[in-house]
């Protein structure tokens, strides 16, 4: 209750009029004080710049760690194969945005014997249809439906021209529920839980370029929990539904904060109204993040730091402070220096260094120069 009253008191304070000059620069105490910059750099592959007759061979080589790809019988190499494949490495999960013409694919028993890749993967088609067979059972993929499949089992299938999202997750991530996943290999996930997972995946994809290293393990954990909930037996649905509701609400709250960093009245009360929750529920939700106001201020300070460190941003420091909800230059400078260990003015001369994603060291990322490398080191 004390923390709650303190937050309420802070939220109700009237910003004092700025009367002082900017304080002297404070030198950074150590490199660890640097804020986290966006952690992800995509690994992009495209056949579009190749000659049409060379496009499909390039695609075959790119997806060779996963499947053997073939053209439909009515297509030839001269017809071309314009395809795009963009991968994002979250450390414990790969997200792939893929666009490709019609083709067939097979992960044969022979490929399994020569491959150490046995991850689970989830497919969310945005356009097109597919038919995938495992042990004579065919799963039909289509927009709005999620497919889950193991790379540790042989399969074959075909797809029309399509745009899809793929999530690759290491088998060890589901070690405690391996039996449940194995029993649902090559399944189509449906129902309310699956719809929540679809919304969650789409919301993450829209923010991939802005995620920081501290976001990544939470996203991987939430995705794992939601997949398990989709596959849970009815007896466990109540607990799974409560967990999913909290995950979905937290994601909505994070998006609301991120989209309103420049709002003068971004407060717990405004968030309660926007999210349709009580004040106690909101405080409970943000307790692991240090409280609602702490989270809001941290995100504002990080956004301000990124702006100050951007050579293309010519705004004055006070203008950037005001843009992210700080009406007092002195208050902004004090909060900024406390958060990062140096002043806003010093950050003008500070490079924001990207940090490696959770579970993947910088040296591993430097070595992982291909999609196959990312698959092999996933989760390690």
PDB file of N, CA and C in Angstrom, residues 66-67 94 98 103-108 112 117-125 129-142 145-159 162 164-171 174 178 180-189 197 227 230-231 375 378:
ATOM      1  N   UNK A  66      16.726 -27.257 -43.759  1.00  0.00           N
ATOM      2  CA  UNK A  66      15.404 -27.650 -43.283  1.00  0.00           C
ATOM      3  C   UNK A  66      14.739 -28.682 -44.178  1.00  0.00           C
ATOM      4  N   UNK A  67      14.654 -28.365 -45.470  1.00  0.00           N
ATOM      5  CA  UNK A  67      13.888 -29.213 -46.390  1.00  0.00           C
ATOM      6  C   UNK A  67      14.544 -29.253 -47.760  1.00  0.00           C
ATOM      7  N   UNK A  94      13.715 -18.181 -33.187  1.00  0.00           N
ATOM      8  CA  UNK A  94      13.879 -17.483 -34.452  1.00  0.00           C
ATOM      9  C   UNK A  94      12.499 -17.138 -34.993  1.00  0.00           C
ATOM     10  N   UNK A  98       8.481 -14.894 -44.391  1.00  0.00           N
ATOM     11  CA  UNK A  98       8.798 -15.560 -45.665  1.00  0.00           C
ATOM     12  C   UNK A  98       7.723 -15.308 -46.711  1.00  0.00           C
ATOM     13  N   UNK A 103       5.540 -24.285 -54.317  1.00  0.00           N
ATOM     14  CA  UNK A 103       6.591 -25.294 -54.399  1.00  0.00           C
ATOM     15  C   UNK A 103       6.220 -26.455 -53.483  1.00  0.00           C
ATOM     16  N   UNK A 104       6.948 -27.529 -53.587  1.00  0.00           N
ATOM     17  CA  UNK A 104       6.792 -28.650 -52.661  1.00  0.00           C
ATOM     18  C   UNK A 104       8.046 -28.759 -51.813  1.00  0.00           C
ATOM     19  N   UNK A 105       7.928 -29.458 -50.682  1.00  0.00           N
ATOM     20  CA  UNK A 105       9.038 -29.548 -49.743  1.00  0.00           C
ATOM     21  C   UNK A 105       9.017 -30.909 -49.058  1.00  0.00           C
ATOM     22  N   UNK A 106      10.186 -31.358 -48.639  1.00  0.00           N
ATOM     23  CA  UNK A 106      10.285 -32.643 -47.951  1.00  0.00           C
ATOM     24  C   UNK A 106      11.449 -32.605 -46.963  1.00  0.00           C
ATOM     25  N   UNK A 107      11.184 -33.082 -45.770  1.00  0.00           N
ATOM     26  CA  UNK A 107      12.245 -33.339 -44.797  1.00  0.00           C
ATOM     27  C   UNK A 107      12.316 -34.854 -44.652  1.00  0.00           C
ATOM     28  N   UNK A 108      13.250 -35.444 -45.344  1.00  0.00           N
ATOM     29  CA  UNK A 108      13.313 -36.895 -45.458  1.00  0.00           C
ATOM     30  C   UNK A 108      14.036 -37.527 -44.270  1.00  0.00           C
ATOM     31  N   UNK A 112      17.236 -36.190 -41.888  1.00  0.00           N
ATOM     32  CA  UNK A 112      17.244 -36.232 -40.428  1.00  0.00           C
ATOM     33  C   UNK A 112      18.519 -36.891 -39.905  1.00  0.00           C
ATOM     34  N   UNK A 117      19.497 -30.579 -36.371  1.00  0.00           N
ATOM     35  CA  UNK A 117      18.394 -29.638 -36.135  1.00  0.00           C
ATOM     36  C   UNK A 117      17.102 -30.419 -35.883  1.00  0.00           C
ATOM     37  N   UNK A 118      16.564 -30.292 -34.674  1.00  0.00           N
ATOM     38  CA  UNK A 118      15.329 -31.006 -34.351  1.00  0.00           C
ATOM     39  C   UNK A 118      14.324 -30.093 -33.650  1.00  0.00           C
ATOM     40  N   UNK A 119      14.339 -28.816 -33.990  1.00  0.00           N
ATOM     41  CA  UNK A 119      13.476 -27.841 -33.322  1.00  0.00           C
ATOM     42  C   UNK A 119      11.998 -28.079 -33.626  1.00  0.00           C
ATOM     43  N   UNK A 120      11.168 -27.443 -32.807  1.00  0.00           N
ATOM     44  CA  UNK A 120       9.761 -27.293 -33.139  1.00  0.00           C
ATOM     45  C   UNK A 120       9.582 -26.007 -33.938  1.00  0.00           C
ATOM     46  N   UNK A 121       8.606 -26.005 -34.816  1.00  0.00           N
ATOM     47  CA  UNK A 121       8.302 -24.743 -35.481  1.00  0.00           C
ATOM     48  C   UNK A 121       6.798 -24.560 -35.633  1.00  0.00           C
ATOM     49  N   UNK A 122       6.417 -23.289 -35.568  1.00  0.00           N
ATOM     50  CA  UNK A 122       5.019 -22.884 -35.687  1.00  0.00           C
ATOM     51  C   UNK A 122       4.890 -22.040 -36.944  1.00  0.00           C
ATOM     52  N   UNK A 123       3.863 -22.290 -37.734  1.00  0.00           N
ATOM     53  CA  UNK A 123       3.634 -21.555 -38.978  1.00  0.00           C
ATOM     54  C   UNK A 123       2.332 -20.770 -38.869  1.00  0.00           C
ATOM     55  N   UNK A 124       2.403 -19.498 -39.208  1.00  0.00           N
ATOM     56  CA  UNK A 124       1.210 -18.662 -39.284  1.00  0.00           C
ATOM     57  C   UNK A 124       1.105 -18.112 -40.699  1.00  0.00           C
ATOM     58  N   UNK A 125       0.289 -18.745 -41.565  1.00  0.00           N
ATOM     59  CA  UNK A 125       0.134 -18.235 -42.939  1.00  0.00           C
ATOM     60  C   UNK A 125      -0.679 -16.939 -42.951  1.00  0.00           C
ATOM     61  N   UNK A 129      -2.177 -21.398 -49.118  1.00  0.00           N
ATOM     62  CA  UNK A 129      -2.580 -22.628 -48.429  1.00  0.00           C
ATOM     63  C   UNK A 129      -1.463 -23.654 -48.566  1.00  0.00           C
ATOM     64  N   UNK A 130      -1.439 -24.582 -47.629  1.00  0.00           N
ATOM     65  CA  UNK A 130      -0.428 -25.645 -47.664  1.00  0.00           C
ATOM     66  C   UNK A 130      -1.029 -26.954 -47.177  1.00  0.00           C
ATOM     67  N   UNK A 131      -0.387 -28.050 -47.563  1.00  0.00           N
ATOM     68  CA  UNK A 131      -0.797 -29.380 -47.143  1.00  0.00           C
ATOM     69  C   UNK A 131       0.467 -30.142 -46.752  1.00  0.00           C
ATOM     70  N   UNK A 132       0.567 -30.538 -45.469  1.00  0.00           N
ATOM     71  CA  UNK A 132       1.771 -31.191 -44.964  1.00  0.00           C
ATOM     72  C   UNK A 132       1.404 -32.532 -44.346  1.00  0.00           C
ATOM     73  N   UNK A 133       2.148 -33.568 -44.738  1.00  0.00           N
ATOM     74  CA  UNK A 133       1.851 -34.929 -44.296  1.00  0.00           C
ATOM     75  C   UNK A 133       2.930 -35.435 -43.343  1.00  0.00           C
ATOM     76  N   UNK A 134       2.496 -35.962 -42.207  1.00  0.00           N
ATOM     77  CA  UNK A 134       3.363 -36.646 -41.252  1.00  0.00           C
ATOM     78  C   UNK A 134       2.677 -37.953 -40.869  1.00  0.00           C
ATOM     79  N   UNK A 135       3.356 -39.071 -41.116  1.00  0.00           N
ATOM     80  CA  UNK A 135       2.773 -40.394 -40.791  1.00  0.00           C
ATOM     81  C   UNK A 135       1.368 -40.543 -41.357  1.00  0.00           C
ATOM     82  N   UNK A 136       1.191 -40.125 -42.601  1.00  0.00           N
ATOM     83  CA  UNK A 136      -0.060 -40.271 -43.337  1.00  0.00           C
ATOM     84  C   UNK A 136      -1.184 -39.362 -42.829  1.00  0.00           C
ATOM     85  N   UNK A 137      -0.865 -38.473 -41.913  1.00  0.00           N
ATOM     86  CA  UNK A 137      -1.848 -37.481 -41.460  1.00  0.00           C
ATOM     87  C   UNK A 137      -1.521 -36.148 -42.111  1.00  0.00           C
ATOM     88  N   UNK A 138      -2.504 -35.531 -42.750  1.00  0.00           N
ATOM     89  CA  UNK A 138      -2.284 -34.285 -43.478  1.00  0.00           C
ATOM     90  C   UNK A 138      -2.892 -33.123 -42.702  1.00  0.00           C
ATOM     91  N   UNK A 139      -2.080 -32.084 -42.488  1.00  0.00           N
ATOM     92  CA  UNK A 139      -2.551 -30.849 -41.873  1.00  0.00           C
ATOM     93  C   UNK A 139      -2.655 -29.793 -42.972  1.00  0.00           C
ATOM     94  N   UNK A 140      -3.819 -29.164 -43.078  1.00  0.00           N
ATOM     95  CA  UNK A 140      -4.040 -28.134 -44.099  1.00  0.00           C
ATOM     96  C   UNK A 140      -3.873 -26.756 -43.470  1.00  0.00           C
ATOM     97  N   UNK A 141      -2.865 -26.031 -43.920  1.00  0.00           N
ATOM     98  CA  UNK A 141      -2.619 -24.696 -43.395  1.00  0.00           C
ATOM     99  C   UNK A 141      -3.312 -23.637 -44.223  1.00  0.00           C
ATOM    100  N   UNK A 142      -3.803 -22.597 -43.551  1.00  0.00           N
ATOM    101  CA  UNK A 142      -4.483 -21.497 -44.229  1.00  0.00           C
ATOM    102  C   UNK A 142      -4.428 -20.264 -43.343  1.00  0.00           C
ATOM    103  N   UNK A 145      -4.871 -19.682 -39.202  1.00  0.00           N
ATOM    104  CA  UNK A 145      -4.672 -20.941 -38.489  1.00  0.00           C
ATOM    105  C   UNK A 145      -3.191 -21.137 -38.196  1.00  0.00           C
ATOM    106  N   UNK A 146      -2.892 -21.693 -37.042  1.00  0.00           N
ATOM    107  CA  UNK A 146      -1.517 -21.983 -36.658  1.00  0.00           C
ATOM    108  C   UNK A 146      -1.219 -23.461 -36.845  1.00  0.00           C
ATOM    109  N   UNK A 147      -0.055 -23.749 -37.402  1.00  0.00           N
ATOM    110  CA  UNK A 147       0.410 -25.133 -37.512  1.00  0.00           C
ATOM    111  C   UNK A 147       1.609 -25.314 -36.580  1.00  0.00           C
ATOM    112  N   UNK A 148       1.717 -26.494 -35.962  1.00  0.00           N
ATOM    113  CA  UNK A 148       2.892 -26.812 -35.157  1.00  0.00           C
ATOM    114  C   UNK A 148       3.470 -28.129 -35.637  1.00  0.00           C
ATOM    115  N   UNK A 149       4.792 -28.149 -35.797  1.00  0.00           N
ATOM    116  CA  UNK A 149       5.424 -29.319 -36.420  1.00  0.00           C
ATOM    117  C   UNK A 149       6.845 -29.477 -35.882  1.00  0.00           C
ATOM    118  N   UNK A 150       7.315 -30.702 -35.856  1.00  0.00           N
ATOM    119  CA  UNK A 150       8.660 -30.996 -35.374  1.00  0.00           C
ATOM    120  C   UNK A 150       9.607 -31.227 -36.546  1.00  0.00           C
ATOM    121  N   UNK A 151      10.806 -30.655 -36.431  1.00  0.00           N
ATOM    122  CA  UNK A 151      11.855 -30.930 -37.410  1.00  0.00           C
ATOM    123  C   UNK A 151      12.606 -32.205 -37.068  1.00  0.00           C
ATOM    124  N   UNK A 152      12.180 -32.871 -36.005  1.00  0.00           N
ATOM    125  CA  UNK A 152      12.782 -34.143 -35.630  1.00  0.00           C
ATOM    126  C   UNK A 152      12.075 -35.341 -36.229  1.00  0.00           C
ATOM    127  N   UNK A 153      11.054 -35.103 -37.055  1.00  0.00           N
ATOM    128  CA  UNK A 153      10.306 -36.170 -37.719  1.00  0.00           C
ATOM    129  C   UNK A 153      10.259 -35.893 -39.223  1.00  0.00           C
ATOM    130  N   UNK A 154      10.233 -36.936 -40.049  1.00  0.00           N
ATOM    131  CA  UNK A 154      10.104 -36.713 -41.500  1.00  0.00           C
ATOM    132  C   UNK A 154       8.728 -36.135 -41.835  1.00  0.00           C
ATOM    133  N   UNK A 155       8.673 -35.299 -42.854  1.00  0.00           N
ATOM    134  CA  UNK A 155       7.399 -34.807 -43.354  1.00  0.00           C
ATOM    135  C   UNK A 155       7.578 -34.385 -44.810  1.00  0.00           C
ATOM    136  N   UNK A 156       6.478 -34.205 -45.486  1.00  0.00           N
ATOM    137  CA  UNK A 156       6.494 -33.694 -46.855  1.00  0.00           C
ATOM    138  C   UNK A 156       5.222 -32.917 -47.100  1.00  0.00           C
ATOM    139  N   UNK A 157       5.255 -32.020 -48.085  1.00  0.00           N
ATOM    140  CA  UNK A 157       4.069 -31.235 -48.353  1.00  0.00           C
ATOM    141  C   UNK A 157       4.233 -30.332 -49.555  1.00  0.00           C
ATOM    142  N   UNK A 158       3.227 -29.509 -49.770  1.00  0.00           N
ATOM    143  CA  UNK A 158       3.264 -28.549 -50.864  1.00  0.00           C
ATOM    144  C   UNK A 158       2.524 -27.294 -50.431  1.00  0.00           C
ATOM    145  N   UNK A 159       2.851 -26.181 -51.059  1.00  0.00           N
ATOM    146  CA  UNK A 159       2.229 -24.917 -50.719  1.00  0.00           C
ATOM    147  C   UNK A 159       1.954 -24.116 -51.984  1.00  0.00           C
ATOM    148  N   UNK A 162       2.581 -17.972 -51.220  1.00  0.00           N
ATOM    149  CA  UNK A 162       2.170 -17.632 -49.860  1.00  0.00           C
ATOM    150  C   UNK A 162       3.103 -16.625 -49.193  1.00  0.00           C
ATOM    151  N   UNK A 164       4.077 -16.031 -45.073  1.00  0.00           N
ATOM    152  CA  UNK A 164       3.880 -16.692 -43.788  1.00  0.00           C
ATOM    153  C   UNK A 164       4.904 -16.229 -42.768  1.00  0.00           C
ATOM    154  N   UNK A 165       4.558 -16.419 -41.500  1.00  0.00           N
ATOM    155  CA  UNK A 165       5.493 -16.255 -40.399  1.00  0.00           C
ATOM    156  C   UNK A 165       5.850 -17.633 -39.858  1.00  0.00           C
ATOM    157  N   UNK A 166       7.138 -17.829 -39.579  1.00  0.00           N
ATOM    158  CA  UNK A 166       7.610 -19.075 -38.992  1.00  0.00           C
ATOM    159  C   UNK A 166       8.297 -18.761 -37.667  1.00  0.00           C
ATOM    160  N   UNK A 167       7.980 -19.540 -36.641  1.00  0.00           N
ATOM    161  CA  UNK A 167       8.672 -19.446 -35.363  1.00  0.00           C
ATOM    162  C   UNK A 167       9.407 -20.767 -35.132  1.00  0.00           C
ATOM    163  N   UNK A 168      10.726 -20.693 -34.936  1.00  0.00           N
ATOM    164  CA  UNK A 168      11.527 -21.881 -34.648  1.00  0.00           C
ATOM    165  C   UNK A 168      11.953 -21.832 -33.189  1.00  0.00           C
ATOM    166  N   UNK A 169      11.624 -22.893 -32.449  1.00  0.00           N
ATOM    167  CA  UNK A 169      11.924 -22.948 -31.021  1.00  0.00           C
ATOM    168  C   UNK A 169      12.656 -24.247 -30.702  1.00  0.00           C
ATOM    169  N   UNK A 170      13.728 -24.196 -29.899  1.00  0.00           N
ATOM    170  CA  UNK A 170      14.506 -25.406 -29.625  1.00  0.00           C
ATOM    171  C   UNK A 170      13.704 -26.431 -28.833  1.00  0.00           C
ATOM    172  N   UNK A 171      13.945 -27.695 -29.122  1.00  0.00           N
ATOM    173  CA  UNK A 171      13.226 -28.775 -28.451  1.00  0.00           C
ATOM    174  C   UNK A 171      13.416 -28.719 -26.938  1.00  0.00           C
ATOM    175  N   UNK A 174      10.953 -27.127 -24.460  1.00  0.00           N
ATOM    176  CA  UNK A 174       9.720 -27.822 -24.086  1.00  0.00           C
ATOM    177  C   UNK A 174      10.014 -29.182 -23.446  1.00  0.00           C
ATOM    178  N   UNK A 178       7.416 -32.485 -23.276  1.00  0.00           N
ATOM    179  CA  UNK A 178       7.756 -33.100 -24.567  1.00  0.00           C
ATOM    180  C   UNK A 178       6.656 -34.039 -25.048  1.00  0.00           C
ATOM    181  N   UNK A 180       3.429 -33.924 -24.545  1.00  0.00           N
ATOM    182  CA  UNK A 180       2.270 -33.184 -25.056  1.00  0.00           C
ATOM    183  C   UNK A 180       2.523 -32.682 -26.471  1.00  0.00           C
ATOM    184  N   UNK A 181       3.717 -32.135 -26.705  1.00  0.00           N
ATOM    185  CA  UNK A 181       4.020 -31.633 -28.040  1.00  0.00           C
ATOM    186  C   UNK A 181       4.137 -32.760 -29.049  1.00  0.00           C
ATOM    187  N   UNK A 182       4.797 -33.842 -28.673  1.00  0.00           N
ATOM    188  CA  UNK A 182       4.927 -34.970 -29.600  1.00  0.00           C
ATOM    189  C   UNK A 182       3.564 -35.518 -30.003  1.00  0.00           C
ATOM    190  N   UNK A 183       2.623 -35.532 -29.061  1.00  0.00           N
ATOM    191  CA  UNK A 183       1.281 -36.047 -29.360  1.00  0.00           C
ATOM    192  C   UNK A 183       0.528 -35.119 -30.304  1.00  0.00           C
ATOM    193  N   UNK A 184       0.978 -33.869 -30.418  1.00  0.00           N
ATOM    194  CA  UNK A 184       0.285 -32.897 -31.273  1.00  0.00           C
ATOM    195  C   UNK A 184       1.118 -32.488 -32.479  1.00  0.00           C
ATOM    196  N   UNK A 185       2.114 -33.307 -32.833  1.00  0.00           N
ATOM    197  CA  UNK A 185       2.932 -32.984 -33.995  1.00  0.00           C
ATOM    198  C   UNK A 185       2.068 -32.914 -35.251  1.00  0.00           C
ATOM    199  N   UNK A 186       2.344 -31.911 -36.081  1.00  0.00           N
ATOM    200  CA  UNK A 186       1.603 -31.684 -37.326  1.00  0.00           C
ATOM    201  C   UNK A 186       0.125 -31.405 -37.076  1.00  0.00           C
ATOM    202  N   UNK A 187      -0.143 -30.576 -36.071  1.00  0.00           N
ATOM    203  CA  UNK A 187      -1.516 -30.216 -35.727  1.00  0.00           C
ATOM    204  C   UNK A 187      -1.822 -28.792 -36.159  1.00  0.00           C
ATOM    205  N   UNK A 188      -3.098 -28.534 -36.336  1.00  0.00           N
ATOM    206  CA  UNK A 188      -3.596 -27.173 -36.544  1.00  0.00           C
ATOM    207  C   UNK A 188      -4.154 -26.694 -35.213  1.00  0.00           C
ATOM    208  N   UNK A 189      -3.627 -25.579 -34.710  1.00  0.00           N
ATOM    209  CA  UNK A 189      -4.080 -25.040 -33.441  1.00  0.00           C
ATOM    210  C   UNK A 189      -5.263 -24.115 -33.695  1.00  0.00           C
ATOM    211  N   UNK A 197      -2.657 -16.320 -29.303  1.00  0.00           N
ATOM    212  CA  UNK A 197      -1.265 -16.506 -29.726  1.00  0.00           C
ATOM    213  C   UNK A 197      -1.010 -15.822 -31.069  1.00  0.00           C
ATOM    214  N   UNK A 227       2.005 -21.384 -26.319  1.00  0.00           N
ATOM    215  CA  UNK A 227       1.942 -22.612 -27.126  1.00  0.00           C
ATOM    216  C   UNK A 227       1.483 -23.780 -26.260  1.00  0.00           C
ATOM    217  N   UNK A 230      -2.180 -23.635 -25.611  1.00  0.00           N
ATOM    218  CA  UNK A 230      -2.970 -24.066 -26.770  1.00  0.00           C
ATOM    219  C   UNK A 230      -3.141 -25.583 -26.803  1.00  0.00           C
ATOM    220  N   UNK A 231      -2.140 -26.300 -26.273  1.00  0.00           N
ATOM    221  CA  UNK A 231      -2.144 -27.759 -26.333  1.00  0.00           C
ATOM    222  C   UNK A 231      -2.603 -28.413 -25.038  1.00  0.00           C
ATOM    223  N   UNK A 375      20.111 -21.590 -37.001  1.00  0.00           N
ATOM    224  CA  UNK A 375      19.359 -22.780 -36.626  1.00  0.00           C
ATOM    225  C   UNK A 375      20.173 -23.700 -35.734  1.00  0.00           C
ATOM    226  N   UNK A 378      20.598 -22.178 -32.179  1.00  0.00           N
ATOM    227  CA  UNK A 378      19.370 -21.730 -31.518  1.00  0.00           C
ATOM    228  C   UNK A 378      19.248 -22.338 -30.124  1.00  0.00           C
TER     229      UNK A 378
END
